[in-house]
Short mmCIF file of C-alpha atoms in Angstrom, two decimals:
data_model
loop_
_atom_site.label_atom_id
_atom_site.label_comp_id
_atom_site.label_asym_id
_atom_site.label_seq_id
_atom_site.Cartn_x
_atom_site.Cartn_y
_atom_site.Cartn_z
CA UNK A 1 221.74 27.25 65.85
CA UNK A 2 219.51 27.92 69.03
CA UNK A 3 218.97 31.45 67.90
CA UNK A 4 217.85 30.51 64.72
CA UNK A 5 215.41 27.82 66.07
CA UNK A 6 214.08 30.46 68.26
CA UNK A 7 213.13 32.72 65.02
CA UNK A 8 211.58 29.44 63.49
CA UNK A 9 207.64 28.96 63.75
CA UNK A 10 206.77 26.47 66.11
CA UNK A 11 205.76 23.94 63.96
CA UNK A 12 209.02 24.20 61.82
CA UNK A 13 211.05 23.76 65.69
CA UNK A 14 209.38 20.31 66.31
CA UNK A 15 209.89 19.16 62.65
CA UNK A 16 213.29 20.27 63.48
CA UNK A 17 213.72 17.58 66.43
CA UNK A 18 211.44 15.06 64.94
CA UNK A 19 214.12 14.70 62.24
CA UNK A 20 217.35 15.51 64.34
CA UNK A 21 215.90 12.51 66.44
CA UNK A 22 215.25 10.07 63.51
CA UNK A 23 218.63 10.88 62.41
CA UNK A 24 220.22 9.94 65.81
CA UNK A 25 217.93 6.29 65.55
CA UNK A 26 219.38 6.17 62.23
CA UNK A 27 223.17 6.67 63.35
CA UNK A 28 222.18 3.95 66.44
CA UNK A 29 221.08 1.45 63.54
CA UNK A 30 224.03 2.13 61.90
CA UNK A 31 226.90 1.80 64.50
CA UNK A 32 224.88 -1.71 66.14
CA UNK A 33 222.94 -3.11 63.36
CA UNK A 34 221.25 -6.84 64.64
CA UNK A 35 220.27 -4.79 68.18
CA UNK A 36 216.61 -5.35 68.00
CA UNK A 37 216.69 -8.65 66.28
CA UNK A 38 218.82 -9.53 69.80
CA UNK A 39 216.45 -8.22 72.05
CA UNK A 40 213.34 -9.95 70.82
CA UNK A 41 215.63 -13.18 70.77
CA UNK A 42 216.67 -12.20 74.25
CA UNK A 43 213.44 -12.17 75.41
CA UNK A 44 212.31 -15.34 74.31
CA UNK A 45 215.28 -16.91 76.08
CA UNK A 46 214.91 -14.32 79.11
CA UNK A 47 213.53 -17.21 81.53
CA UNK A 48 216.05 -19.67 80.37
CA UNK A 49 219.36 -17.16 81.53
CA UNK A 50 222.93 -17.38 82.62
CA UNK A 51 223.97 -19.10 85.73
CA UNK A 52 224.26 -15.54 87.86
CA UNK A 53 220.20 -14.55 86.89
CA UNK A 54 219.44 -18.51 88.20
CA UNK A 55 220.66 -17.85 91.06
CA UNK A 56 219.03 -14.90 91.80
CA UNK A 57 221.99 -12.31 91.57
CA UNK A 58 221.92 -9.22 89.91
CA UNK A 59 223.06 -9.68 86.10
CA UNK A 60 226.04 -7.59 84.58
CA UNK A 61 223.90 -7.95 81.05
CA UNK A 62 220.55 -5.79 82.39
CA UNK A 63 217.71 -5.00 80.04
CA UNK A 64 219.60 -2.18 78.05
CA UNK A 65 222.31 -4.59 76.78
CA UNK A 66 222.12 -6.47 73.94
CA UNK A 67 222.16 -10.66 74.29
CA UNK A 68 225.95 -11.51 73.26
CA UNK A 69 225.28 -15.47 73.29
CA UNK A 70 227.50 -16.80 76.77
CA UNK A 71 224.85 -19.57 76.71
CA UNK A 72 227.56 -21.80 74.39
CA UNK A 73 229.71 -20.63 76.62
CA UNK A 74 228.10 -22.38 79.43
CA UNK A 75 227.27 -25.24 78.18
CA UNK A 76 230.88 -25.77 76.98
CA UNK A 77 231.96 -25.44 80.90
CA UNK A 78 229.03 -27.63 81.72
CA UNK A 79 230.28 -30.74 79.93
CA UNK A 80 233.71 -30.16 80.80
CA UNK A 81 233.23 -29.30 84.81
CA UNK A 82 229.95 -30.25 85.44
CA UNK A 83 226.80 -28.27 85.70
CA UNK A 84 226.62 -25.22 87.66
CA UNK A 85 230.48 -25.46 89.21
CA UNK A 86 231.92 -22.84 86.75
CA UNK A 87 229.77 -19.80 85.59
CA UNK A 88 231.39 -18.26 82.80
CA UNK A 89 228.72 -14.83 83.95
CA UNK A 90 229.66 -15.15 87.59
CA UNK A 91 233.30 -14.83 86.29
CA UNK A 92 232.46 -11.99 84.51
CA UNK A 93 231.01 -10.03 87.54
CA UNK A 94 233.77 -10.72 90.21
CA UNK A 95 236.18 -9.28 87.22
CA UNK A 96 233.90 -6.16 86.72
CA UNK A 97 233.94 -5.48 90.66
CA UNK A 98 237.32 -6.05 91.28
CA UNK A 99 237.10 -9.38 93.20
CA UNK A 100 239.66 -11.14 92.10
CA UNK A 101 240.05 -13.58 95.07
CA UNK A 102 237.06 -15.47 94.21
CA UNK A 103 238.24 -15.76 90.59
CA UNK A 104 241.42 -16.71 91.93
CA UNK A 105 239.83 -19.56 94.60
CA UNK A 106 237.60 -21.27 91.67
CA UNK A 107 240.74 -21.61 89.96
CA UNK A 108 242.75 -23.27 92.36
CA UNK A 109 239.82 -25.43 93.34
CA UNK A 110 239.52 -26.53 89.93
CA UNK A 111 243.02 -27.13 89.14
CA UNK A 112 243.30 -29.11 92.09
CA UNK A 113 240.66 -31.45 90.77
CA UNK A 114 241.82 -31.89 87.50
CA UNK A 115 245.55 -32.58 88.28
CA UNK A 116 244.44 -35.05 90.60
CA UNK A 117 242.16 -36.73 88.29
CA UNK A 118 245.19 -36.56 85.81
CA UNK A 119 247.80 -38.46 87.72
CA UNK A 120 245.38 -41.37 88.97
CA UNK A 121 245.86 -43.61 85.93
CA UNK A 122 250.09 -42.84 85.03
CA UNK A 123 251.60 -43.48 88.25
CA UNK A 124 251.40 -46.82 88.49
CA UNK A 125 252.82 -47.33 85.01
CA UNK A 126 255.76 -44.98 85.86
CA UNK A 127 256.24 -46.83 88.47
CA UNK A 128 256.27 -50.24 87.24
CA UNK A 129 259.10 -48.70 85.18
CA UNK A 130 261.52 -47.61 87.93
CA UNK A 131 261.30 -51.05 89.59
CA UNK A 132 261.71 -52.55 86.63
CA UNK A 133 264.87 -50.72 85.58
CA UNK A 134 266.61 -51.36 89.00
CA UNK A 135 265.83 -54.95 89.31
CA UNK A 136 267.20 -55.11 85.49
CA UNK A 137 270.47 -53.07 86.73
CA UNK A 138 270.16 -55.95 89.93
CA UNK A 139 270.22 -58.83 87.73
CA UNK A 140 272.74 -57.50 85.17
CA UNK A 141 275.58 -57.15 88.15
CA UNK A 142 274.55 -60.95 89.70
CA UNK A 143 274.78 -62.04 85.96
CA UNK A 144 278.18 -60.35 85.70
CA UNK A 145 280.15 -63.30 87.76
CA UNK A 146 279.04 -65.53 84.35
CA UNK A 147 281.79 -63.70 81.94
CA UNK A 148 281.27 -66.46 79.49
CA UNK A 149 277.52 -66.38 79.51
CA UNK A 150 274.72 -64.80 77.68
CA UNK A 151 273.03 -64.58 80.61
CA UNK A 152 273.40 -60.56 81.16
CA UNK A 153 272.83 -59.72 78.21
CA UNK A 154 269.52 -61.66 77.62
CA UNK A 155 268.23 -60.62 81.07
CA UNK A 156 268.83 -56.77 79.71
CA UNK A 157 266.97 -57.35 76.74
CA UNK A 158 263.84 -58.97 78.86
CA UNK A 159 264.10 -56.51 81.12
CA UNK A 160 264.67 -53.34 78.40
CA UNK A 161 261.24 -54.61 76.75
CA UNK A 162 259.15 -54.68 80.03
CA UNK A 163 260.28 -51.03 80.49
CA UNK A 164 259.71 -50.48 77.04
CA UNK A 165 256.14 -51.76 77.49
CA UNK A 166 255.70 -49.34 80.67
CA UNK A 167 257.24 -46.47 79.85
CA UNK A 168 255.42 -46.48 76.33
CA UNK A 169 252.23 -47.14 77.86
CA UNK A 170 252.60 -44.16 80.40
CA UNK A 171 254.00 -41.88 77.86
CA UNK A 172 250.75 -42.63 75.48
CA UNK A 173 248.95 -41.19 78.48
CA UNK A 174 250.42 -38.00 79.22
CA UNK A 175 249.86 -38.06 74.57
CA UNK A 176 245.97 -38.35 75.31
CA UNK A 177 246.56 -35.58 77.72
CA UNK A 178 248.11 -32.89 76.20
CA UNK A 179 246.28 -33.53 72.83
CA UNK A 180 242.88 -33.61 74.97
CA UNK A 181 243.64 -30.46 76.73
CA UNK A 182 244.46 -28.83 73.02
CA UNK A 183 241.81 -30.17 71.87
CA UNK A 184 239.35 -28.26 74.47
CA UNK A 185 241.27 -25.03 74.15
CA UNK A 186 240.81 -25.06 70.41
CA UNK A 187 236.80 -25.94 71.40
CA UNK A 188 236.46 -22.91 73.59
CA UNK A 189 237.72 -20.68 71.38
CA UNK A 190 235.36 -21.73 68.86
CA UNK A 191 232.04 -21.18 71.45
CA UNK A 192 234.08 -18.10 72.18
CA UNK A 193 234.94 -16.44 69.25
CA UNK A 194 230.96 -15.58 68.43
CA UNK A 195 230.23 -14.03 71.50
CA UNK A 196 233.48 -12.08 72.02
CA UNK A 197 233.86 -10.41 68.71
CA UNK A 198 230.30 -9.24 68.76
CA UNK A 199 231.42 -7.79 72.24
CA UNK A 200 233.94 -6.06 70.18
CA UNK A 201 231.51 -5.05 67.19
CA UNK A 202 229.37 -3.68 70.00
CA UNK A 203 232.15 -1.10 71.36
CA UNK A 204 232.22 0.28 68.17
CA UNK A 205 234.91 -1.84 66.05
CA UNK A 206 232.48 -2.90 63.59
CA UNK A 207 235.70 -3.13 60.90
CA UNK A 208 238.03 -4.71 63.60
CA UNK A 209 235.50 -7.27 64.53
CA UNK A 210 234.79 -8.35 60.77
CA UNK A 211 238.55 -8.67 59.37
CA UNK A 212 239.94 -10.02 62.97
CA UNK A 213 237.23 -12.80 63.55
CA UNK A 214 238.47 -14.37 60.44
CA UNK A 215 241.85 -14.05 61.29
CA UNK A 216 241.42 -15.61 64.85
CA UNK A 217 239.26 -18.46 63.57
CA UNK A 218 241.92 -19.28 60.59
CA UNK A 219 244.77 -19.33 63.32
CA UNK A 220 242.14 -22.19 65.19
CA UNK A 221 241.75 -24.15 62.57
CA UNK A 222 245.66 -24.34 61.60
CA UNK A 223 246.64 -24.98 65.18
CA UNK A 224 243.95 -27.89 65.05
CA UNK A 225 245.48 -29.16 61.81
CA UNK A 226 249.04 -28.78 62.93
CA UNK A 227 248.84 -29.77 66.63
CA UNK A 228 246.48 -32.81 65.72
CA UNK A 229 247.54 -34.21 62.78
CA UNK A 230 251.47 -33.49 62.69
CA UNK A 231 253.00 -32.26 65.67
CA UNK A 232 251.56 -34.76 68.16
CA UNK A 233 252.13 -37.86 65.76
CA UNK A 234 255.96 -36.77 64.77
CA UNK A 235 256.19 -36.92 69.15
CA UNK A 236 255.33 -40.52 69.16
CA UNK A 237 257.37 -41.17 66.71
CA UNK A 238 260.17 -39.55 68.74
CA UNK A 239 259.92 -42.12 71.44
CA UNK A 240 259.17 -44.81 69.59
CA UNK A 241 262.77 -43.91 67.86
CA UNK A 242 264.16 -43.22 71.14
CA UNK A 243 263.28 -46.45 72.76
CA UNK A 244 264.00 -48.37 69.93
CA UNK A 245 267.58 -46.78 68.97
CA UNK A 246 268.99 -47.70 72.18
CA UNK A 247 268.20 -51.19 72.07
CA UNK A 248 271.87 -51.72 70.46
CA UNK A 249 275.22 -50.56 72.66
CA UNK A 250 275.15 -48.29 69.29
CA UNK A 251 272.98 -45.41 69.17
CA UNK A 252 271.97 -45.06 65.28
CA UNK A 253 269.34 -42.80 64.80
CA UNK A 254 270.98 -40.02 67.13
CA UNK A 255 270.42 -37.39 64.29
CA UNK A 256 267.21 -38.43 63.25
CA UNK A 257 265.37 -37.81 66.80
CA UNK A 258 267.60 -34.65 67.19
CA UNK A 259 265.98 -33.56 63.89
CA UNK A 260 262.26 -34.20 65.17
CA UNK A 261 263.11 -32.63 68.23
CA UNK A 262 264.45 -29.39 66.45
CA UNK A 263 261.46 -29.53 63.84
CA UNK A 264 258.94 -29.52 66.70
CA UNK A 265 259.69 -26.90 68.42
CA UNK A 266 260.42 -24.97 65.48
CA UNK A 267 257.07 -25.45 64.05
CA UNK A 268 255.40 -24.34 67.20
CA UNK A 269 257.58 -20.90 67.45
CA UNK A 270 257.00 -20.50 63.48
CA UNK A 271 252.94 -20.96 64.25
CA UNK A 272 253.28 -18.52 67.18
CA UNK A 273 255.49 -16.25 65.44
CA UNK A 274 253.24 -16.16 62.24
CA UNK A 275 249.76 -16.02 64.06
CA UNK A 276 250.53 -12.97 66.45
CA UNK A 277 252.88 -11.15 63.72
CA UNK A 278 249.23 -10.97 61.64
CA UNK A 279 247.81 -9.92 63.94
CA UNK A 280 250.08 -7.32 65.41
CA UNK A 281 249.67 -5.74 61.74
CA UNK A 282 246.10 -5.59 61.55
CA UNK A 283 245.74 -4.19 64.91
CA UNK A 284 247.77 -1.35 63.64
CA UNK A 285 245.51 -0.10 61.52
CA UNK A 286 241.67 -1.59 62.16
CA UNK A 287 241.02 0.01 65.43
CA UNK A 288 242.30 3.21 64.29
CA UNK A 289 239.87 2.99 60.94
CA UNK A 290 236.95 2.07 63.59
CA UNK A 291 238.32 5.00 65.67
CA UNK A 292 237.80 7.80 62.71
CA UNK A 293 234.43 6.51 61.88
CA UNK A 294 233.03 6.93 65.12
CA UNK A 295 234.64 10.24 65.88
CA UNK A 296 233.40 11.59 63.11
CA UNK A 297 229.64 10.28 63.73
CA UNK A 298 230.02 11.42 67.07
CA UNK A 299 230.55 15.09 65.32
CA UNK A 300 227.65 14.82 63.55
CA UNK A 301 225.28 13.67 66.47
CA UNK A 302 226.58 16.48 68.70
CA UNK A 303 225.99 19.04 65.97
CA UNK A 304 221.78 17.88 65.86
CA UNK A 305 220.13 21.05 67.43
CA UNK A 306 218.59 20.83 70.77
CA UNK A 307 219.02 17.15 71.52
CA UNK A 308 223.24 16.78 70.06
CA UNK A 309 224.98 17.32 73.45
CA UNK A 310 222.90 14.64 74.90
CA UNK A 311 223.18 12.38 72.32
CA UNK A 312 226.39 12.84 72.21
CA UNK A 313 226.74 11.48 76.11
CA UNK A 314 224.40 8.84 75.63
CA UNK A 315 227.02 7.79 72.77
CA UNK A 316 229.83 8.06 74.78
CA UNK A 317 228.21 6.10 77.83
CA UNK A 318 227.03 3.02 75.12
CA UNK A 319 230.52 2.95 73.91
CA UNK A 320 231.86 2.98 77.49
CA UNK A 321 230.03 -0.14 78.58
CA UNK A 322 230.60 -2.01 75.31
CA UNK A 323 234.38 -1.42 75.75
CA UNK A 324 233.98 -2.69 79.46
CA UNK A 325 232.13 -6.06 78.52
CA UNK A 326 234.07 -6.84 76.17
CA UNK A 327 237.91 -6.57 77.87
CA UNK A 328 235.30 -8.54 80.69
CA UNK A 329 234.92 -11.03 78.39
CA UNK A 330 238.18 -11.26 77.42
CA UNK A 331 239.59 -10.96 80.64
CA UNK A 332 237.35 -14.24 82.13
CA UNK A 333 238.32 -16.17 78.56
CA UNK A 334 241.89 -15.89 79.65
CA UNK A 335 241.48 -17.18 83.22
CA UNK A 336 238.97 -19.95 81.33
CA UNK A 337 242.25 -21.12 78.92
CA UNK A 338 244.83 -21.04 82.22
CA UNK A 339 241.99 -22.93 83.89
CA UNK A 340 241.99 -25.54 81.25
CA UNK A 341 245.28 -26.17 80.91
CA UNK A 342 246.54 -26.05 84.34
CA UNK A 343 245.70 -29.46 85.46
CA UNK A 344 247.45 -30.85 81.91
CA UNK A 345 250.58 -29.09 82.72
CA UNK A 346 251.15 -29.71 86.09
CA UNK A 347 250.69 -32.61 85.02
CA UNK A 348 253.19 -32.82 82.35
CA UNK A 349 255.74 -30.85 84.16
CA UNK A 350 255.49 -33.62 87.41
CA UNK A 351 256.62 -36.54 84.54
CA UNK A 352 259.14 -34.14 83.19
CA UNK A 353 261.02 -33.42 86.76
CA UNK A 354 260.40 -37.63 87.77
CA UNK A 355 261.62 -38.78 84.22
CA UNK A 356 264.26 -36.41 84.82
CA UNK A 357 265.60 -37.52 88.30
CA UNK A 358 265.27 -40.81 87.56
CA UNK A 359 267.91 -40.97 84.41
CA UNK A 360 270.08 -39.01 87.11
CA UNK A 361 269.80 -41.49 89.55
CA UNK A 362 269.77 -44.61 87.83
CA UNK A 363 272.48 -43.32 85.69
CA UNK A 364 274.99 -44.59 88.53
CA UNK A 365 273.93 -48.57 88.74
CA UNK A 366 271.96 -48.68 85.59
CA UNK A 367 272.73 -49.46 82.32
CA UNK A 368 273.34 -46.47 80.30
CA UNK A 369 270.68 -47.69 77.19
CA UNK A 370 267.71 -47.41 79.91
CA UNK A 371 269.31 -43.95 81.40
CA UNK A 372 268.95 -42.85 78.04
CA UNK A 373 265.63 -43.84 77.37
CA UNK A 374 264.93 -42.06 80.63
CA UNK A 375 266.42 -39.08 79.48
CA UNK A 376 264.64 -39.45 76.17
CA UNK A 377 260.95 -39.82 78.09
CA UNK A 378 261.80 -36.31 79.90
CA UNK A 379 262.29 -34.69 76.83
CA UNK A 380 259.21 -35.94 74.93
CA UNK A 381 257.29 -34.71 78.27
CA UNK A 382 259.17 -31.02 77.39
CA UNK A 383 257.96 -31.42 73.97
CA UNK A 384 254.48 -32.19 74.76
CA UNK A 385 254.56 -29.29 77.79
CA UNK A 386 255.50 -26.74 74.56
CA UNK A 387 253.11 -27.43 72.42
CA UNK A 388 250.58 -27.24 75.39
CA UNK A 389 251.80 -23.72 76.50
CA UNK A 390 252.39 -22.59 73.07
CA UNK A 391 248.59 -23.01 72.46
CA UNK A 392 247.57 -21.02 75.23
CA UNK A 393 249.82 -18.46 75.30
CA UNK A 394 248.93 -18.24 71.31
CA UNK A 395 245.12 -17.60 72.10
CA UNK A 396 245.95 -15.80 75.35
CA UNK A 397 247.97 -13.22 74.25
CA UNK A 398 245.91 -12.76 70.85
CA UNK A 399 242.53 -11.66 72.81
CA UNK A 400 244.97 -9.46 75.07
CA UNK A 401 246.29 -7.96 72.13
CA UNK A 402 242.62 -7.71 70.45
CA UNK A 403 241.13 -6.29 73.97
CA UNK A 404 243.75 -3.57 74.34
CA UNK A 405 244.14 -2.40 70.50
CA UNK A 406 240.43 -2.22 70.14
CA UNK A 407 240.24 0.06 72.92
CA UNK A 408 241.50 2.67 70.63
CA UNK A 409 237.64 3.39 69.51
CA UNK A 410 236.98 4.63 72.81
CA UNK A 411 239.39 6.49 73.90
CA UNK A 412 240.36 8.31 69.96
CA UNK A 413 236.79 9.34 69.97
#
C-alpha cells in the first residue's frame, strides 16, 4: 500500500489520509457514541469535581477521559457518612496504585463507627430481658413450696409477657436494621449502576453494557420487592409465632414456624440462584459478541494507509484504560457494599451468639418456654443475618462476574 501511495500524485496522497483519518473519527464515533456530548457537560461541571480534584490531588479521570457521573455516587456516601469522610474517587485511586492499606483503614474506621452506633439503642432492651428471665426462673422456684397454689404459674405468665415485651421490642430493632442496611445496598446500586455500565460501554462492551444493565437493574428491583415486602414481614411473623406458641406447656405451631423458617431461606438461595444463573449465561456469550466487533474494527483501522499502525495503538491504549476504570470502579463498589453492611452484621451476628448463650445458660434454672423463645430469637437473628449477606454477596459477586467476563473485549482483540 506504501508503494502505491508513493506512485500517487501528491494531491491524491493527502486525499488519501484526509479520508483514512475521517474514517478513523468515524470508527471513534462509532465504538463511544455520547463522548463529546460528555465532555462539554464535563466542562460545565469541571469546577464543581470529585472529592480527590477538591482537594487538590491529581485526578484518575484527566482531561482525555470521558465524565462517567461518580457525582451520585458521592452524594449517596455524603448522606449516608457525612460529607467529605468517604470519597468514592479517592477509593478509586488507592485501588489503581496498589494501596490497599488505606482502603483497608477507611474501612475499619468506618465499620467501627457504625457498629457502635448500631448497638447503642438494643442493649438495654436485651438486657432488660435476661434479668427478667432469671428473676422469673427466681420467683417460679420460691413459688414452688405453694404446690396447691396458682401462684407459679401466674408469676410465669407476668413474667413471660415482660420478656415478651423486651425481647420483641429489641428484635424489631435489629428488623429496622437489616431492612435499613438492604435498603441502602439496593440504593447504591441504583446511583451505581449508571456510572458503572457506561464504564463498561466505554471499554468496548457496547452490547454487554445494553442487555446486562437491564438485567442487573431487574435483579434490584426484585430483591427490593422480595426482601421488603415478603421476606422481612414473613420474619416477624416468625417471632411473633415463636413467642406466642410457647406461651402453653404445648408447643402448637412447631410446623408452622419450621415452614417459614425453611421458606425463607429457600427464597433467598432461589433469588441468588436465579439472579447469578442469568447472568452466568449472558456473560457467556455478550462479551465475546463485543469481542468480535472490535477485533474486527481494529482490522480495519490498522489496514488505513499511513496512519493504521498508529491508530491501531491509540485503540488499543483507549481500550486499555477503559478496561482499567471500569474493574476500578467495580473493585471500590465492592469494598462500598462490604462497607455498608459491615456495621449491620456485626451487629446481627453479636445478638445471634448472646441470644444464643443465653438459651444455653438459662436452659439449666429457667423454664424451658423462655429457653425456647431464646432459642427462637437466635434463629430469627440467623434469618435476618442471611438475607443481609445474601444481598451483598448477590450484587458483589454479579459486578465481579460482570468486571472479569467483560474483560474478554480487551484481551480477544
Amino acid at each position: 500500500m506504501g508503494k502505491v501511495i508513493r506512485c500517487l500524485p501528491g494531491k491524491w496522497g493527502y486525499v488519501l489520509m484526509v479520508i483514512g483519518i475521517s474514517a478513523v473519527f468515524g470508527l471513534w464515533w462509532f465504538l463511544f457514541p455520547g463522548y463529546g456530548s460528555q465532555q462539554e457537560d464535563r466542562g460545565g461541571r469541571g469546577k464543581n469535581g470529585g472529592e480527590s480534584k477538591e482537594q487538590g490531588q491529581e485526578s484518575l479521570f484527566s482531561a482525555d477521559i470521558p465524565d462517567l457521573g461518580l457525582e451520585d455516587i458521592q452524594e449517596f456516601l455524603n448522606r449516608q457518612y457525612g460529607e467529605g469522610k468517604v470519597s468514592f474517587s479517592a477509593m478509586m485511586e488507592e485501588l489503581v496504585k496498589g494501596n490497599f492499606r488505606e482502603a483497608k483503614e477507611t474501612v475499619f474506621r468506618t465499620f467501627w463507627e457504625s457498629f457502635l452506633e448500631e448497638m447503642g439503642g438494643s442493649i438495654g432492651l436485651l438486657g432488660q430481658a435476661a434479668v427478667l428471665g432469671i428473676l422469673g426462673a427466681v420467683f417460679a422456684q420460691a413459688a414452688a413450696v405453694f404446690p396447691s397454689s396458682r401462684i407459679a404459674e401466674i408469676g410465669f405468665f407476668i413474667t413471660y409477657l415482660l420478656t415478651f415485651t423486651c425481647l420483641t421490642a429489641s428484635f424489631f430493632t435489629s428488623v429496622e436494621t437489616a431492612g435499613r442496611v438492604v435498603e441502602n445496598v439496593l440504593d447504591f446500586m441504583k446511583v451505581l449502576l449508571p456510572s458503572f455500565f457506561l464504564a463498561v460501554a466505554f471499554a468496548g462492551g457496547s452490547i454487554s453494557s445494553a442487555a446486562l444493565y437491564s438485567t442487573v437493574v431487574g435483579g434490584v428491583s426484585g430483591a427490593q420487592f422480595l426482601c421488603g415486602k415478603v421476606l422481612l414481614p414473613l420474619i416477624k411473623v416468625y417471632v411473633l409465632l415463636v413467642l406466642a406458641g410457647n406461651i402453653s406447656r404445648e408447643v402448637f405451631v412447631r410446623r408452622l414456624t419450621d415452614g417459614l423458617e425453611k421458606g425463607v431461606r429457600w427464597s433467598l438461595k432461589t433469588m441468588v440462584g436465579i439472579f447469578l444463573g442469568l447472568q452466568m449465561v449472558q456473560t457467556m456469550i455478550l462479551p465475546f459478541a463485543d469481542s468480535v466487533k472490535r477485533a474486527g474494527v481494529q482490522k480495519v483501522v490498522s489496514a488505513i494507509p499511513g496512519i493504521g499502525a498508529g491508530a491501531e495503538a491509540i485503540l488499543q491504549v483507549t481500550m486499555g484504560t477503559g478496561v482499567l476504570i471500569k474493574n476500578t470502579i467495580g473493585g471500590a463498589a465492592v469494598l462500598l457494599l462490604v462497607l455498608l453492611a459491615a456495621g449491620p452484621v456485626a451487629k446481627l451476628c453479636f445478638f445471634l451468639i448472646l441470644y444464643q448463650g443465653a438459651a444455653a445458660l438459662m436452659e439449666p434454672v429457667c423454664d424451658k418456654r423462655i429457653t425456647a423463645c431464646a432459642e427462637g430469637m437466635a434463629k430469627a437473628h440467623l434469618l435476618l443475618l442471611h438475607l443481609v449477606i445474601a444481598v451483598i454477596c448477590l450484587f458483589a459477586l454479579s459486578l465481579g462476574i460482570i468486571c472479569a467476563s467483560t474483560n474478554a473485549v480487551y484481551f480477544g482483540g
